Amino acid sequence: MLLRGAFVELALPLALFALLFVASSNSTNFYFPSLAKVLERFDALWLGQRFVGDVLPSLGRLILGYLIACLAGIAIGVPIGMFGPLRRAAEPVLEFFRAIPPPALIPVLVMLAGFGDTMKVAVIVTGSIWPILLNTVEGVRSVDHVLDETCRTYQIKGMSRMWHFVLPGASPQIVVGMRIGLSIGIILMVISEMFAATNGLGAAIIVFQRSFEIPEMWSGVLMLGLFGFVLSVAFRLFERRTLRWYYGMRDLERRS
Amino acid sequence: MAGNAVVSVQHLNKVYQSGTRRVEAIGDLTFDVEAGDFTCIVGPSGAGKTTLLKCLSGLLAPTSGAILVNGHAVAGPPAEMAVVFQEYGRSLFPWKTVRENIELPLREKNIARAERRRLVDDALAAVALAGAGDSYPWQLSGGMQQRVAIARAVAYQPKVMVLDEPFAAVDAQTRADLEDLMLRLWSELDLTVIFVTHDIDEAVYLGHRVLVLSSSPTRILDDVLVDIPAPRSQATTRIEPRFAELRTRIYRGVQEAKSAARATSEPIKG
């Protein structure tokens, strides 16, 4: 059963890959080299030195920026979600900041933090934090009021209430925000590296493009695709684990 | 106020005010509940039963009057009280197992681990769910979920257990079983129970005293002592002549309350 599921999921990507491989095999177009050539470059470039030199620095910045965004987004979102007056005061401001496309902040952040890692991490944080923050606010705001009354009658207060009721109650919504935040984080990781960097996936792709190493450039794009795919699989595992009760409950409701 | 009253409601009045709209939900309620009593509260829908219950459990502040639990005025939810809500599916934490749900309030009371374990096991056994501790609430049927909520209240060892139409959302057979479960727990565990229901038969079957409420603004219409001896049984109690008499008396009271409410709220066309 599990094998069949994996087969169904893998069949289409493999078929498309094979199709592209065959169709591009005689390509003489300079900009669209054959997949065989791209793969050969991929093998030479990304499985060796560049994995340590480019992929890991990118991953490090992404993880750091993303974790800061998650912690800050939840820490700021919980009190805003819990207190109505605070929420009404904060919401227009939050909507405004969210509406600013994060890449527009790169020049500002370069000015403040230079071209180093601090700037890139800051760019990732300023982009990823909004969906996490806004979803946390919404998740905390809409926790079940019967459960809230249950907590009150059983004297469950303070940190205990937060830990056993508010955070788990809001967690399905928080995780939705974290998933959106992760994909925004990957985009901003690449953009900030393309803007100004000496290493990282985005920087490598730009360097190849500028020196007309087209198969190398494509191999970088392929690497980036795999990078995003692996992260999204990892996120799905995390999601299944933390929200096991939620999916269990939902599946049961659907069946009945 | 009698010396033995665990709960004492004194001239309770509750008015909802929003803008210029003023709705008097509870007019004037005064009653005592003695330790060890099983008191049922019935009334037509819209009789302010939920409002009364929320005031009793400290979830809602009265406009005037006072509620004393164990001699202390209620300002917030009293620690000596456990509440069982009608919405069983929404009063249990879905991210916690049955055992964890029952244990959480005990942890807040700083009860030691071994003692918590014993209390949870005893409560689960009392509601005949000894094997279900590691399940999640949503894996259980509605009736079983409500038994978990009752077990949580039992394990909490409250002075008073308050139940808000707890069996309104389960099927008839389950309901009969749960009623007998409540009677058994009450007699075995020496509980004081306040049981809110809209079902007159249920009130007479369970209660040793039934308070009949009017439509809002709520007053007490009737205070009925149910002198049907224990043990009660689904098969025989409901066909006793005394059961029918009391049922009829309360039914008439509720009907009068309804028609009185209709007469004041709807203009007669003609």
Short mmCIF file of C-alpha atoms in Angstrom, two decimals:
data_model
loop_
_atom_site.label_atom_id
_atom_site.label_comp_id
_atom_site.label_asym_id
_atom_site.label_seq_id
_atom_site.Cartn_x
_atom_site.Cartn_y
_atom_site.Cartn_z
CA MET A 1 0.00 0.00 0.00
CA LEU A 2 2.78 2.37 1.02
CA LEU A 3 4.83 1.33 -2.00
CA ARG A 4 1.91 1.95 -4.30
CA GLY A 5 1.43 5.44 -2.83
CA ALA A 6 5.09 6.24 -3.37
CA PHE A 7 4.87 4.94 -6.93
CA VAL A 8 1.85 7.12 -7.77
CA GLU A 9 3.57 10.17 -6.34
CA LEU A 10 6.84 9.54 -8.14
CA ALA A 11 5.44 8.42 -11.49
CA LEU A 12 4.68 11.85 -12.97
CA PRO A 13 7.95 13.58 -11.95
CA LEU A 14 9.93 10.64 -13.33
CA ALA A 15 7.97 10.63 -16.58
CA LEU A 16 8.47 14.38 -17.06
CA PHE A 17 12.14 14.02 -16.29
CA ALA A 18 12.51 11.23 -18.84
CA LEU A 19 10.56 13.21 -21.44
CA LEU A 20 12.76 16.26 -20.96
CA PHE A 21 15.87 14.07 -21.08
CA VAL A 22 14.90 12.56 -24.43
CA ALA A 23 13.50 15.75 -25.98
CA SER A 24 16.54 17.82 -25.08
CA SER A 25 19.14 15.20 -25.94
CA ASN A 26 19.97 16.72 -29.37
CA SER A 27 19.65 20.33 -28.26
CA THR A 28 22.04 22.73 -29.95
CA ASN A 29 20.39 25.79 -28.40
CA PHE A 30 23.01 27.65 -26.35
CA TYR A 31 20.50 28.73 -23.71
CA PHE A 32 18.77 25.37 -23.36
CA PRO A 33 21.47 22.72 -23.23
CA SER A 34 20.61 19.04 -23.09
CA LEU A 35 19.57 17.64 -19.73
CA ALA A 36 22.37 15.11 -19.96
CA LYS A 37 24.87 17.94 -20.01
CA VAL A 38 23.16 19.73 -17.11
CA LEU A 39 23.19 16.52 -15.08
CA GLU A 40 26.84 15.95 -15.82
CA ARG A 41 27.62 19.46 -14.56
CA PHE A 42 25.32 18.91 -11.59
CA ASP A 43 27.24 15.83 -10.65
CA ALA A 44 30.60 17.58 -10.97
CA LEU A 45 29.60 20.78 -9.21
CA TRP A 46 27.03 20.17 -6.52
CA LEU A 47 27.88 16.81 -5.09
CA GLY A 48 31.38 17.88 -4.10
CA GLN A 49 32.99 21.08 -2.98
CA ARG A 50 30.09 23.38 -3.82
CA PHE A 51 27.79 21.51 -1.51
CA VAL A 52 29.93 22.65 1.39
CA GLY A 53 30.82 25.99 -0.18
CA ASP A 54 27.39 27.13 -1.37
CA VAL A 55 24.53 24.87 -0.29
CA LEU A 56 25.42 24.70 3.39
CA PRO A 57 25.92 28.48 3.83
CA SER A 58 22.56 29.06 2.13
CA LEU A 59 20.91 26.46 4.34
CA GLY A 60 22.52 27.93 7.47
CA ARG A 61 21.23 31.43 6.73
CA LEU A 62 17.79 30.14 5.86
CA ILE A 63 17.46 28.04 9.01
CA LEU A 64 18.68 30.85 11.25
CA GLY A 65 16.42 33.46 9.65
CA TYR A 66 13.45 31.12 9.58
CA LEU A 67 13.81 30.07 13.23
CA ILE A 68 14.05 33.69 14.32
CA ALA A 69 10.93 34.48 12.26
CA CYS A 70 9.03 31.54 13.81
CA LEU A 71 9.96 32.38 17.39
CA ALA A 72 9.36 36.11 17.00
CA GLY A 73 6.17 35.61 14.99
CA ILE A 74 4.66 33.32 17.61
CA ALA A 75 5.93 35.36 20.57
CA ILE A 76 4.44 38.58 19.17
CA GLY A 77 1.34 36.94 17.70
CA VAL A 78 0.13 35.23 20.90
CA PRO A 79 -0.41 38.39 23.00
CA ILE A 80 -1.95 40.21 20.03
CA GLY A 81 -4.34 37.32 19.47
CA MET A 82 -5.27 37.08 23.14
CA PHE A 83 -6.19 40.69 23.81
CA GLY A 84 -8.92 42.26 21.69
CA PRO A 85 -7.97 45.94 22.15
CA LEU A 86 -4.32 45.20 21.34
CA ARG A 87 -5.43 43.30 18.25
CA ARG A 88 -7.62 46.10 16.95
CA ALA A 89 -4.79 48.57 17.50
CA ALA A 90 -2.12 46.40 15.88
CA GLU A 91 -3.95 44.97 12.90
CA PRO A 92 -3.75 47.94 10.47
CA VAL A 93 -0.03 48.30 11.17
CA LEU A 94 0.55 44.59 10.63
CA GLU A 95 -1.40 44.65 7.37
CA PHE A 96 0.72 47.59 6.18
CA PHE A 97 4.03 45.90 6.92
CA ARG A 98 2.84 42.69 5.37
CA ALA A 99 1.93 44.54 2.19
CA ILE A 100 5.49 45.76 1.64
CA PRO A 101 7.21 43.28 -0.71
CA PRO A 102 10.19 42.08 1.37
CA PRO A 103 12.76 42.44 -1.46
CA ALA A 104 12.04 46.17 -1.35
CA LEU A 105 13.65 46.18 2.07
CA ILE A 106 16.96 44.77 0.80
CA PRO A 107 18.46 48.21 -0.07
CA VAL A 108 17.43 49.47 3.36
CA LEU A 109 18.89 46.46 5.12
CA VAL A 110 22.11 46.65 3.09
CA MET A 111 22.46 50.21 4.30
CA LEU A 112 21.89 49.18 7.90
CA ALA A 113 23.68 45.85 8.03
CA GLY A 114 26.06 45.77 5.05
CA PHE A 115 26.47 42.93 2.58
CA GLY A 116 27.19 40.19 5.09
CA ASP A 117 25.20 37.35 6.55
CA THR A 118 23.40 39.65 8.98
CA MET A 119 21.68 41.41 6.10
CA LYS A 120 20.62 38.14 4.46
CA VAL A 121 19.27 36.69 7.67
CA ALA A 122 17.45 39.95 8.34
CA VAL A 123 15.87 39.86 4.87
CA ILE A 124 14.63 36.31 5.50
CA VAL A 125 13.23 37.30 8.89
CA THR A 126 11.42 40.39 7.63
CA GLY A 127 9.75 38.35 4.90
CA SER A 128 8.88 35.10 6.70
CA ILE A 129 7.63 36.60 9.91
CA TRP A 130 4.35 38.05 8.54
CA PRO A 131 2.43 34.92 7.62
CA ILE A 132 3.59 33.29 10.88
CA LEU A 133 2.62 36.30 12.96
CA LEU A 134 -0.76 36.88 11.30
CA ASN A 135 -1.72 33.20 11.40
CA THR A 136 -0.72 33.00 15.06
CA VAL A 137 -2.95 36.00 15.82
CA GLU A 138 -5.84 34.35 13.99
CA GLY A 139 -5.22 30.93 15.55
CA VAL A 140 -5.07 32.31 19.09
CA ARG A 141 -8.10 34.52 18.52
CA SER A 142 -10.27 31.61 17.38
CA VAL A 143 -9.50 29.03 20.08
CA ASP A 144 -12.63 27.26 21.28
CA HIS A 145 -14.51 29.21 23.94
CA VAL A 146 -15.90 26.07 25.59
CA LEU A 147 -12.32 24.90 26.14
CA ASP A 148 -11.53 28.34 27.45
CA GLU A 149 -14.35 28.04 29.99
CA THR A 150 -13.14 24.55 30.84
CA CYS A 151 -9.71 26.01 31.65
CA ARG A 152 -11.27 28.73 33.77
CA THR A 153 -13.47 26.39 35.80
CA TYR A 154 -10.57 23.97 36.40
CA GLN A 155 -8.23 26.78 37.47
CA ILE A 156 -5.85 26.25 34.55
CA LYS A 157 -4.13 29.63 34.32
CA GLY A 158 -1.02 31.48 33.25
CA MET A 159 1.80 29.56 31.61
CA SER A 160 -0.03 26.30 32.06
CA ARG A 161 -3.03 27.66 30.15
CA MET A 162 -0.66 28.90 27.45
CA TRP A 163 1.15 25.59 27.15
CA HIS A 164 -1.77 23.17 27.45
CA PHE A 165 -4.50 25.19 25.75
CA VAL A 166 -3.62 28.35 23.78
CA LEU A 167 -0.59 27.11 21.84
CA PRO A 168 -1.92 23.64 20.96
CA GLY A 169 -5.32 25.14 20.13
CA ALA A 170 -3.75 27.62 17.73
CA SER A 171 -1.14 25.17 16.40
CA PRO A 172 -2.97 24.05 13.21
CA GLN A 173 -3.20 27.69 12.12
CA ILE A 174 0.34 28.52 13.28
CA VAL A 175 1.70 25.63 11.22
CA VAL A 176 -0.11 26.94 8.12
CA GLY A 177 1.69 30.27 8.65
CA MET A 178 5.00 28.48 9.16
CA ARG A 179 4.59 26.61 5.88
CA ILE A 180 3.96 29.84 3.94
CA GLY A 181 6.82 31.49 5.85
CA LEU A 182 9.22 28.74 4.82
CA SER A 183 8.54 29.14 1.10
CA ILE A 184 8.88 32.93 1.39
CA GLY A 185 12.12 32.37 3.29
CA ILE A 186 13.59 30.25 0.47
CA ILE A 187 12.69 32.89 -2.10
CA LEU A 188 14.27 35.63 -0.02
CA MET A 189 17.35 33.54 0.65
CA VAL A 190 17.94 33.30 -3.12
CA ILE A 191 17.13 36.95 -3.84
CA SER A 192 19.36 38.28 -1.08
CA GLU A 193 22.21 36.12 -2.34
CA MET A 194 21.70 37.28 -5.90
CA PHE A 195 21.78 40.87 -4.69
CA ALA A 196 25.10 40.65 -2.95
CA ALA A 197 26.96 37.56 -1.89
CA THR A 198 30.19 35.69 -2.34
CA ASN A 199 28.70 32.29 -1.70
CA GLY A 200 25.36 30.54 -1.60
CA LEU A 201 23.02 29.07 -4.19
CA GLY A 202 21.67 32.38 -5.46
CA ALA A 203 25.15 33.86 -5.81
CA ALA A 204 26.42 30.79 -7.68
CA ILE A 205 23.58 30.92 -10.22
CA ILE A 206 24.23 34.63 -10.89
CA VAL A 207 27.98 34.07 -11.28
CA PHE A 208 27.40 31.25 -13.80
CA GLN A 209 24.91 33.35 -15.73
CA ARG A 210 27.27 36.32 -15.93
CA SER A 211 30.11 34.17 -17.22
CA PHE A 212 27.83 32.40 -19.73
CA GLU A 213 28.29 29.00 -18.16
CA ILE A 214 24.78 28.02 -19.10
CA PRO A 215 24.72 24.27 -18.22
CA GLU A 216 26.27 25.19 -14.85
CA MET A 217 23.59 27.83 -14.35
CA TRP A 218 20.84 25.30 -15.08
CA SER A 219 22.43 22.81 -12.72
CA GLY A 220 22.20 25.49 -10.02
CA VAL A 221 18.51 25.95 -10.74
CA LEU A 222 18.05 22.18 -10.48
CA MET A 223 19.93 22.18 -7.16
CA LEU A 224 17.68 24.94 -5.87
CA GLY A 225 14.60 22.98 -6.87
CA LEU A 226 15.86 19.92 -4.99
CA PHE A 227 16.78 22.13 -2.03
CA GLY A 228 13.22 23.45 -1.79
CA PHE A 229 11.75 19.98 -2.30
CA VAL A 230 13.79 18.40 0.50
CA LEU A 231 12.85 21.22 2.86
CA SER A 232 9.17 20.87 2.06
CA VAL A 233 9.31 17.10 2.69
CA ALA A 234 11.07 17.78 6.00
CA PHE A 235 8.39 20.32 6.89
CA ARG A 236 5.65 17.84 6.08
CA LEU A 237 7.21 15.30 8.44
CA PHE A 238 7.34 17.92 11.17
CA GLU A 239 3.71 18.88 10.49
CA ARG A 240 2.47 15.28 10.59
CA ARG A 241 4.26 14.80 13.87
CA THR A 242 3.15 17.93 15.74
CA LEU A 243 -0.42 17.88 14.43
CA ARG A 244 -1.01 14.15 14.62
CA TRP A 245 -4.11 14.69 16.81
CA TYR A 246 -5.46 17.24 14.34
CA TYR A 247 -5.13 15.06 11.26
CA GLY A 248 -6.44 12.05 13.17
CA MET A 249 -9.53 13.98 14.22
CA ARG A 250 -10.07 15.43 10.76
CA ASP A 251 -9.71 12.10 8.97
CA LEU A 252 -12.23 10.57 11.36
CA GLU A 253 -14.73 13.39 10.75
CA ARG A 254 -14.40 12.99 7.00
CA ARG A 255 -15.02 9.28 7.11
CA SER A 256 -18.20 9.61 9.17
CA MET B 1 -29.36 30.70 54.91
CA ALA B 2 -29.21 27.21 56.34
CA GLY B 3 -25.96 26.19 57.99
CA ASN B 4 -25.48 23.24 55.71
CA ALA B 5 -25.75 25.06 52.38
CA VAL B 6 -22.84 24.42 50.03
CA VAL B 7 -24.23 26.77 47.44
CA SER B 8 -26.32 29.76 48.37
CA VAL B 9 -27.87 31.98 45.71
CA GLN B 10 -29.14 35.27 47.12
CA HIS B 11 -31.30 37.65 45.09
CA LEU B 12 -29.37 36.90 41.92
CA ASN B 13 -30.16 39.33 39.12
CA LYS B 14 -28.53 39.45 35.70
CA VAL B 15 -29.10 42.10 33.05
CA TYR B 16 -27.43 42.06 29.66
CA GLN B 17 -26.79 45.57 28.45
CA SER B 18 -25.60 46.31 24.96
CA GLY B 19 -25.95 49.89 23.81
CA THR B 20 -29.47 50.98 24.56
CA ARG B 21 -30.81 47.42 24.55
CA ARG B 22 -31.37 46.06 28.01
CA VAL B 23 -32.38 42.43 28.51
CA GLU B 24 -33.14 41.19 31.97
CA ALA B 25 -32.23 37.50 31.81
CA ILE B 26 -32.56 36.66 35.50
CA GLY B 27 -35.09 38.57 37.59
CA ASP B 28 -34.61 37.51 41.17
CA LEU B 29 -33.40 34.07 42.24
CA THR B 30 -32.85 32.87 45.77
CA PHE B 31 -32.17 29.27 46.75
CA ASP B 32 -29.79 27.12 48.76
CA VAL B 33 -28.30 23.77 47.86
CA GLU B 34 -27.52 21.52 50.81
CA ALA B 35 -24.45 19.31 50.96
CA GLY B 36 -25.13 15.92 49.42
CA ASP B 37 -28.23 17.05 47.51
CA PHE B 38 -29.01 16.18 43.92
CA THR B 39 -30.78 19.30 42.67
CA CYS B 40 -32.19 19.54 39.17
CA ILE B 41 -33.03 22.86 37.56
CA VAL B 42 -35.63 22.82 34.77
CA GLY B 43 -37.29 25.53 32.79
CA PRO B 44 -38.56 26.31 29.30
CA SER B 45 -35.96 27.17 26.68
CA GLY B 46 -34.95 30.76 27.11
CA ALA B 47 -35.42 30.52 30.87
CA GLY B 48 -31.93 31.78 31.54
CA LYS B 49 -30.69 28.33 32.58
CA THR B 50 -27.36 28.87 30.89
CA THR B 51 -27.04 32.34 32.39
CA LEU B 52 -27.74 30.94 35.85
CA LEU B 53 -25.17 28.21 35.35
CA LYS B 54 -22.55 30.69 34.15
CA CYS B 55 -23.16 32.86 37.20
CA LEU B 56 -23.02 29.81 39.49
CA SER B 57 -19.71 28.68 38.04
CA GLY B 58 -18.21 32.16 38.22
CA LEU B 59 -17.88 32.54 34.45
CA LEU B 60 -20.27 35.49 34.44
CA ALA B 61 -20.59 38.23 37.08
CA PRO B 62 -24.11 38.86 38.42
CA THR B 63 -25.59 42.35 37.98
CA SER B 64 -26.74 42.27 41.58
CA GLY B 65 -27.15 39.72 44.33
CA ALA B 66 -24.60 37.19 45.45
CA ILE B 67 -23.63 33.55 45.11
CA LEU B 68 -21.82 31.85 47.95
CA VAL B 69 -20.00 28.57 47.50
CA ASN B 70 -18.90 27.00 50.75
CA GLY B 71 -19.57 30.31 52.46
CA HIS B 72 -17.38 32.41 50.16
CA ALA B 73 -18.76 34.88 47.64
CA VAL B 74 -18.10 33.81 44.05
CA ALA B 75 -15.91 36.32 42.20
CA GLY B 76 -14.38 33.99 39.61
CA PRO B 77 -14.67 30.25 39.00
CA PRO B 78 -14.57 28.67 42.48
CA ALA B 79 -11.90 26.03 43.00
CA GLU B 80 -14.37 23.77 44.84
CA MET B 81 -16.59 23.38 41.77
CA ALA B 82 -16.33 21.17 38.71
CA VAL B 83 -18.43 21.90 35.62
CA VAL B 84 -19.56 19.42 32.94
CA PHE B 85 -20.59 21.21 29.77
CA GLN B 86 -23.19 20.15 27.23
CA GLU B 87 -20.69 20.32 24.35
CA TYR B 88 -18.62 17.30 25.36
CA GLY B 89 -16.80 17.35 22.04
CA ARG B 90 -15.54 20.85 22.73
CA SER B 91 -14.77 20.63 26.43
CA LEU B 92 -12.10 17.93 26.15
CA PHE B 93 -8.66 18.83 24.82
CA PRO B 94 -8.37 16.99 21.48
CA TRP B 95 -4.56 17.09 21.62
CA LYS B 96 -4.51 15.22 24.92
CA THR B 97 -5.36 11.61 25.62
CA VAL B 98 -8.26 10.74 27.90
CA ARG B 99 -5.85 10.20 30.79
CA GLU B 100 -4.07 13.53 30.19
CA ASN B 101 -7.41 15.33 30.01
CA ILE B 102 -8.42 14.04 33.43
CA GLU B 103 -4.96 14.57 34.89
CA LEU B 104 -4.39 18.19 33.82
CA PRO B 105 -6.60 19.88 36.47
CA LEU B 106 -5.01 17.62 39.11
CA ARG B 107 -1.55 18.78 38.07
CA GLU B 108 -2.71 22.35 38.52
CA LYS B 109 -3.77 21.43 42.07
CA ASN B 110 -0.18 20.23 42.67
CA ILE B 111 -1.23 16.71 43.50
CA ALA B 112 1.71 14.28 43.54
CA ARG B 113 2.19 11.98 40.58
CA ALA B 114 1.29 8.71 42.31
CA GLU B 115 -1.85 10.21 43.80
CA ARG B 116 -2.83 11.66 40.41
CA ARG B 117 -2.41 8.28 38.85
CA ARG B 118 -4.65 6.69 41.46
CA LEU B 119 -7.32 9.40 41.10
CA VAL B 120 -7.36 9.09 37.31
CA ASP B 121 -7.56 5.29 37.44
CA ASP B 122 -10.38 5.39 39.99
CA ALA B 123 -12.33 7.99 38.00
CA LEU B 124 -11.95 6.02 34.78
CA ALA B 125 -13.09 2.86 36.53
CA ALA B 126 -16.05 4.71 38.04
CA VAL B 127 -17.34 5.67 34.59
CA ALA B 128 -16.48 2.21 33.17
CA LEU B 129 -13.76 3.49 30.85
CA ALA B 130 -10.79 1.77 32.47
CA GLY B 131 -9.38 0.67 29.11
CA ALA B 132 -9.75 3.98 27.29
CA GLY B 133 -7.09 6.06 29.07
CA ASP B 134 -4.66 6.15 26.17
CA SER B 135 -7.24 6.95 23.49
CA TYR B 136 -7.87 10.45 22.23
CA PRO B 137 -11.36 11.84 23.04
CA TRP B 138 -12.31 12.13 19.37
CA GLN B 139 -11.74 8.40 18.94
CA LEU B 140 -14.63 7.74 21.35
CA SER B 141 -18.40 7.91 20.87
CA GLY B 142 -20.36 10.92 22.16
CA GLY B 143 -21.59 9.11 25.25
CA MET B 144 -18.07 7.93 26.08
CA GLN B 145 -16.71 11.45 25.65
CA GLN B 146 -19.26 12.77 28.12
CA ARG B 147 -18.23 10.00 30.53
CA VAL B 148 -14.64 11.25 30.22
CA ALA B 149 -15.82 14.77 31.08
CA ILE B 150 -17.68 13.34 34.10
CA ALA B 151 -14.59 11.34 35.10
CA ARG B 152 -12.54 14.52 34.96
CA ALA B 153 -15.03 16.21 37.28
CA VAL B 154 -15.03 13.20 39.65
CA ALA B 155 -11.22 13.01 39.81
CA TYR B 156 -11.10 16.73 40.64
CA GLN B 157 -12.92 15.93 43.91
CA PRO B 158 -15.08 19.03 43.94
CA LYS B 159 -17.45 20.12 46.69
CA VAL B 160 -20.09 20.71 44.04
CA MET B 161 -20.50 19.24 40.58
CA VAL B 162 -22.47 21.37 38.13
CA LEU B 163 -23.76 19.87 34.88
CA ASP B 164 -25.24 21.93 32.04
CA GLU B 165 -27.70 19.84 29.98
CA PRO B 166 -24.97 17.21 29.79
CA PHE B 167 -27.01 14.54 28.01
CA ALA B 168 -28.92 16.75 25.55
CA ALA B 169 -26.78 15.71 22.60
CA VAL B 170 -26.64 11.92 23.01
CA ASP B 171 -29.10 9.26 21.86
CA ALA B 172 -31.90 8.00 24.12
CA GLN B 173 -30.32 4.68 25.12
CA THR B 174 -26.98 6.28 25.95
CA ARG B 175 -28.83 8.94 27.83
CA ALA B 176 -30.55 6.40 30.08
CA ASP B 177 -27.20 4.76 30.79
CA LEU B 178 -25.58 8.10 31.61
CA GLU B 179 -28.47 9.02 33.94
CA ASP B 180 -27.95 5.80 35.88
CA LEU B 181 -24.22 6.45 35.93
CA MET B 182 -24.86 9.86 37.52
CA LEU B 183 -27.13 8.35 40.17
CA ARG B 184 -24.58 5.68 40.98
CA LEU B 185 -21.71 8.19 41.25
CA TRP B 186 -23.84 10.45 43.40
CA SER B 187 -24.69 7.71 45.88
CA GLU B 188 -21.22 6.13 45.94
CA LEU B 189 -19.09 9.27 46.03
CA ASP B 190 -21.19 11.48 48.27
CA LEU B 191 -21.35 14.31 45.73
CA THR B 192 -23.39 17.50 45.73
CA VAL B 193 -24.87 17.84 42.26
CA ILE B 194 -26.60 20.71 40.46
CA PHE B 195 -28.00 19.38 37.22
CA VAL B 196 -29.48 21.75 34.64
CA THR B 197 -31.81 20.19 32.06
CA HIS B 198 -34.76 21.04 29.85
CA ASP B 199 -36.10 17.50 30.18
CA ILE B 200 -38.74 17.19 32.93
CA ASP B 201 -38.63 13.37 33.06
CA GLU B 202 -34.89 13.47 33.47
CA ALA B 203 -35.19 16.03 36.26
CA VAL B 204 -37.71 13.94 38.22
CA TYR B 205 -35.83 10.70 37.60
CA LEU B 206 -32.50 12.08 38.80
CA GLY B 207 -33.29 14.81 41.27
CA HIS B 208 -34.16 14.77 44.91
CA ARG B 209 -35.31 18.28 44.46
CA VAL B 210 -36.39 20.05 41.29
CA LEU B 211 -36.34 23.82 40.89
CA VAL B 212 -38.70 25.02 38.15
CA LEU B 213 -37.69 28.29 36.53
CA SER B 214 -39.94 30.80 34.78
CA SER B 215 -39.19 32.34 31.41
CA SER B 216 -36.87 35.29 31.62
CA PRO B 217 -36.67 37.49 33.60
CA THR B 218 -36.23 34.31 35.57
CA ARG B 219 -37.80 33.60 38.95
CA ILE B 220 -38.40 30.32 40.73
CA LEU B 221 -41.90 29.04 39.94
CA ASP B 222 -41.84 25.89 41.97
CA ASP B 223 -39.56 24.02 44.34
CA VAL B 224 -40.44 20.33 44.26
CA LEU B 225 -39.16 17.69 46.67
CA VAL B 226 -38.95 14.40 44.77
CA ASP B 227 -39.97 11.90 47.43
CA ILE B 228 -39.34 8.80 45.36
CA PRO B 229 -36.96 6.55 47.33
CA ALA B 230 -33.63 5.37 46.00
CA PRO B 231 -32.52 3.24 44.28
CA ARG B 232 -34.31 4.45 41.19
CA SER B 233 -34.55 2.33 38.09
CA GLN B 234 -35.23 3.14 34.47
CA ALA B 235 -37.63 0.20 34.31
CA THR B 236 -39.80 0.84 37.37
CA THR B 237 -39.37 4.40 38.65
CA ARG B 238 -40.87 6.03 35.60
CA ILE B 239 -44.14 4.10 35.94
CA GLU B 240 -44.68 4.85 39.63
CA PRO B 241 -47.80 6.96 40.29
CA ARG B 242 -45.75 9.45 42.32
CA PHE B 243 -43.41 9.93 39.34
CA ALA B 244 -46.38 10.73 37.10
CA GLU B 245 -47.84 13.15 39.64
CA LEU B 246 -44.61 15.10 40.06
CA ARG B 247 -43.97 15.06 36.34
CA THR B 248 -47.44 16.48 35.68
CA ARG B 249 -47.04 19.16 38.32
CA ILE B 250 -43.73 20.32 36.86
CA TYR B 251 -44.99 20.02 33.27
CA ARG B 252 -47.96 22.30 34.05
CA GLY B 253 -45.60 24.76 35.69
CA VAL B 254 -43.36 24.91 32.65
CA GLN B 255 -46.36 25.23 30.30
CA GLU B 256 -47.72 28.13 32.35
CA ALA B 257 -44.32 29.77 32.27
CA LYS B 258 -44.29 29.46 28.48
CA SER B 259 -47.78 30.85 27.93
CA ALA B 260 -47.15 33.68 30.38
CA ALA B 261 -44.05 34.57 28.41
CA ARG B 262 -45.99 34.45 25.14
CA ALA B 263 -48.73 36.69 26.50
CA THR B 264 -46.27 39.39 27.49
CA SER B 265 -44.05 39.27 24.45
CA GLU B 266 -46.54 38.81 21.59
CA PRO B 267 -49.37 41.29 21.04
CA ILE B 268 -52.70 39.59 20.43
CA LYS B 269 -53.96 40.09 16.92
CA GLY B 270 -57.65 40.53 16.37
#
